[in-house]
């Protein structure tokens, strides 16, 4: 490795410094057995209770040695590191009957899938600070197939659990761990700040429902870097609450950086939405490599959402084999109930997408704003989305949008090529 090149790598991960913990305990000291059969739920809960009560100076590292540790869901505590050795697997039980229920998120008003509460995430944290999940690329396995089948068979009573969720938490690091087969979304920081997620691998079958990779939700100062994600839904999706509940909770997602992410999905690579009712602003996504995608870049909202999507920059993206390169839409996503306000229209403005190269992209893009809330300041530059040859090839499609375009191939719709002189675009012409 060229040391100078390494030193020149741009990173946001310094927003949360990695901490060394002098106090170290092993799950085996509390009866943990890594045979893949023994239930370790009580061992995890006991050791974390010990960490919480002792409050060792500098915090405590919980060491998971090689082996397969079957367990139910458990809560983390502040000032701790969950460290998975190489060959260590923390595996979720497939007995869903005793899975804990927790309250719905206030910015959603109900479970995301079903009315009422929701199942607690497999690994959970609420109101925590200074927490690290890391190791030597050990694995956290949600064994999600039983949950996916309940969703497919429509037998779910409540919303499926995330694999890892932090709520109301600060100074979180997740790194050097493999996450696989999540029941629902994989990593979900909600109402959090100062979160670093780097050097992770996230995998789920292509047909697994709603297995989003990383979903920062009503969170600020989030850094996502140097990761591989291959799942059944969006790789990274920035969210901020659902319709009237998100509007009332009024906590935006802001200052989010997504850098050097590679992956594959039948849905979107980099997404904003569709739950954006608290607002999403100041998002930078760059150096993204996407393969076998539904949509490369997808900004999505709907009537009733309210909120805003603004100051979004996506650059240096490579897309290979995709149904669509770029999609910005105001008619995507469902509603929690019939109480949403149809006059609560989202504002989408200040979106810059540049330096995008695509091969075998069937349709270059579409941008459809809302008649009573057109999308403005949509700026496209240095974009080449090739493929999709033949009589069925679909050109760019646009409506209720203004902005500008330069060096875009295929040439985009007239709404973007005739309005760039209005001063709405930051692209230098």
PDB file of C-alpha atoms in Angstrom, residues 267 289-297 317-327 356-366 383-390 392-396 408-410:
ATOM      1  CA  UNK A 267     -33.931  -1.603  -5.481  1.00  0.00           C
ATOM      2  CA  UNK A 289     -19.944   1.453  -7.191  1.00  0.00           C
ATOM      3  CA  UNK A 290     -23.209  -0.305  -7.979  1.00  0.00           C
ATOM      4  CA  UNK A 291     -23.891  -3.565  -9.833  1.00  0.00           C
ATOM      5  CA  UNK A 292     -27.105  -5.353 -10.824  1.00  0.00           C
ATOM      6  CA  UNK A 293     -29.348  -2.608  -9.538  1.00  0.00           C
ATOM      7  CA  UNK A 294     -32.940  -1.602  -9.767  1.00  0.00           C
ATOM      8  CA  UNK A 295     -32.157   2.133  -9.531  1.00  0.00           C
ATOM      9  CA  UNK A 296     -28.735   3.657  -8.997  1.00  0.00           C
ATOM     10  CA  UNK A 297     -29.712   6.924  -7.261  1.00  0.00           C
ATOM     11  CA  UNK A 317     -20.883   6.910  -9.168  1.00  0.00           C
ATOM     12  CA  UNK A 318     -20.406   3.855 -11.384  1.00  0.00           C
ATOM     13  CA  UNK A 319     -23.504   1.816 -12.232  1.00  0.00           C
ATOM     14  CA  UNK A 320     -23.426  -1.455 -14.162  1.00  0.00           C
ATOM     15  CA  UNK A 321     -26.570  -3.380 -15.106  1.00  0.00           C
ATOM     16  CA  UNK A 322     -29.472  -1.306 -13.829  1.00  0.00           C
ATOM     17  CA  UNK A 323     -33.108  -0.840 -14.685  1.00  0.00           C
ATOM     18  CA  UNK A 324     -32.787   2.937 -14.190  1.00  0.00           C
ATOM     19  CA  UNK A 325     -29.856   5.222 -13.468  1.00  0.00           C
ATOM     20  CA  UNK A 326     -31.426   8.185 -11.619  1.00  0.00           C
ATOM     21  CA  UNK A 327     -34.926   8.611 -10.235  1.00  0.00           C
ATOM     22  CA  UNK A 356     -21.973   9.340 -13.014  1.00  0.00           C
ATOM     23  CA  UNK A 357     -20.999   6.583 -15.447  1.00  0.00           C
ATOM     24  CA  UNK A 358     -23.354   3.745 -16.266  1.00  0.00           C
ATOM     25  CA  UNK A 359     -23.121   0.682 -18.479  1.00  0.00           C
ATOM     26  CA  UNK A 360     -26.126  -1.413 -19.515  1.00  0.00           C
ATOM     27  CA  UNK A 361     -28.536   1.009 -17.882  1.00  0.00           C
ATOM     28  CA  UNK A 362     -31.945   0.348 -19.435  1.00  0.00           C
ATOM     29  CA  UNK A 363     -33.415   3.784 -18.794  1.00  0.00           C
ATOM     30  CA  UNK A 364     -31.235   6.794 -17.939  1.00  0.00           C
ATOM     31  CA  UNK A 365     -33.558   8.564 -15.560  1.00  0.00           C
ATOM     32  CA  UNK A 366     -36.809  10.219 -14.575  1.00  0.00           C
ATOM     33  CA  UNK A 383     -23.353  11.965 -16.645  1.00  0.00           C
ATOM     34  CA  UNK A 384     -23.211   9.138 -19.169  1.00  0.00           C
ATOM     35  CA  UNK A 385     -25.728   6.329 -18.791  1.00  0.00           C
ATOM     36  CA  UNK A 386     -25.331   3.875 -21.647  1.00  0.00           C
ATOM     37  CA  UNK A 387     -27.263   0.773 -22.611  1.00  0.00           C
ATOM     38  CA  UNK A 388     -30.846  -0.074 -23.235  1.00  0.00           C
ATOM     39  CA  UNK A 389     -30.531  -0.116 -27.001  1.00  0.00           C
ATOM     40  CA  UNK A 390     -33.325  -0.879 -29.419  1.00  0.00           C
ATOM     41  CA  UNK A 392     -37.968   0.000 -26.559  1.00  0.00           C
ATOM     42  CA  UNK A 393     -35.279   2.275 -25.191  1.00  0.00           C
ATOM     43  CA  UNK A 394     -36.937   4.914 -22.994  1.00  0.00           C
ATOM     44  CA  UNK A 395     -35.490   8.443 -22.871  1.00  0.00           C
ATOM     45  CA  UNK A 396     -35.349  10.738 -19.871  1.00  0.00           C
ATOM     46  CA  UNK A 408     -25.354  14.552 -19.916  1.00  0.00           C
ATOM     47  CA  UNK A 409     -25.764  11.582 -22.252  1.00  0.00           C
ATOM     48  CA  UNK A 410     -28.358  10.578 -23.292  1.00  0.00           C
TER      49      UNK A 410
END
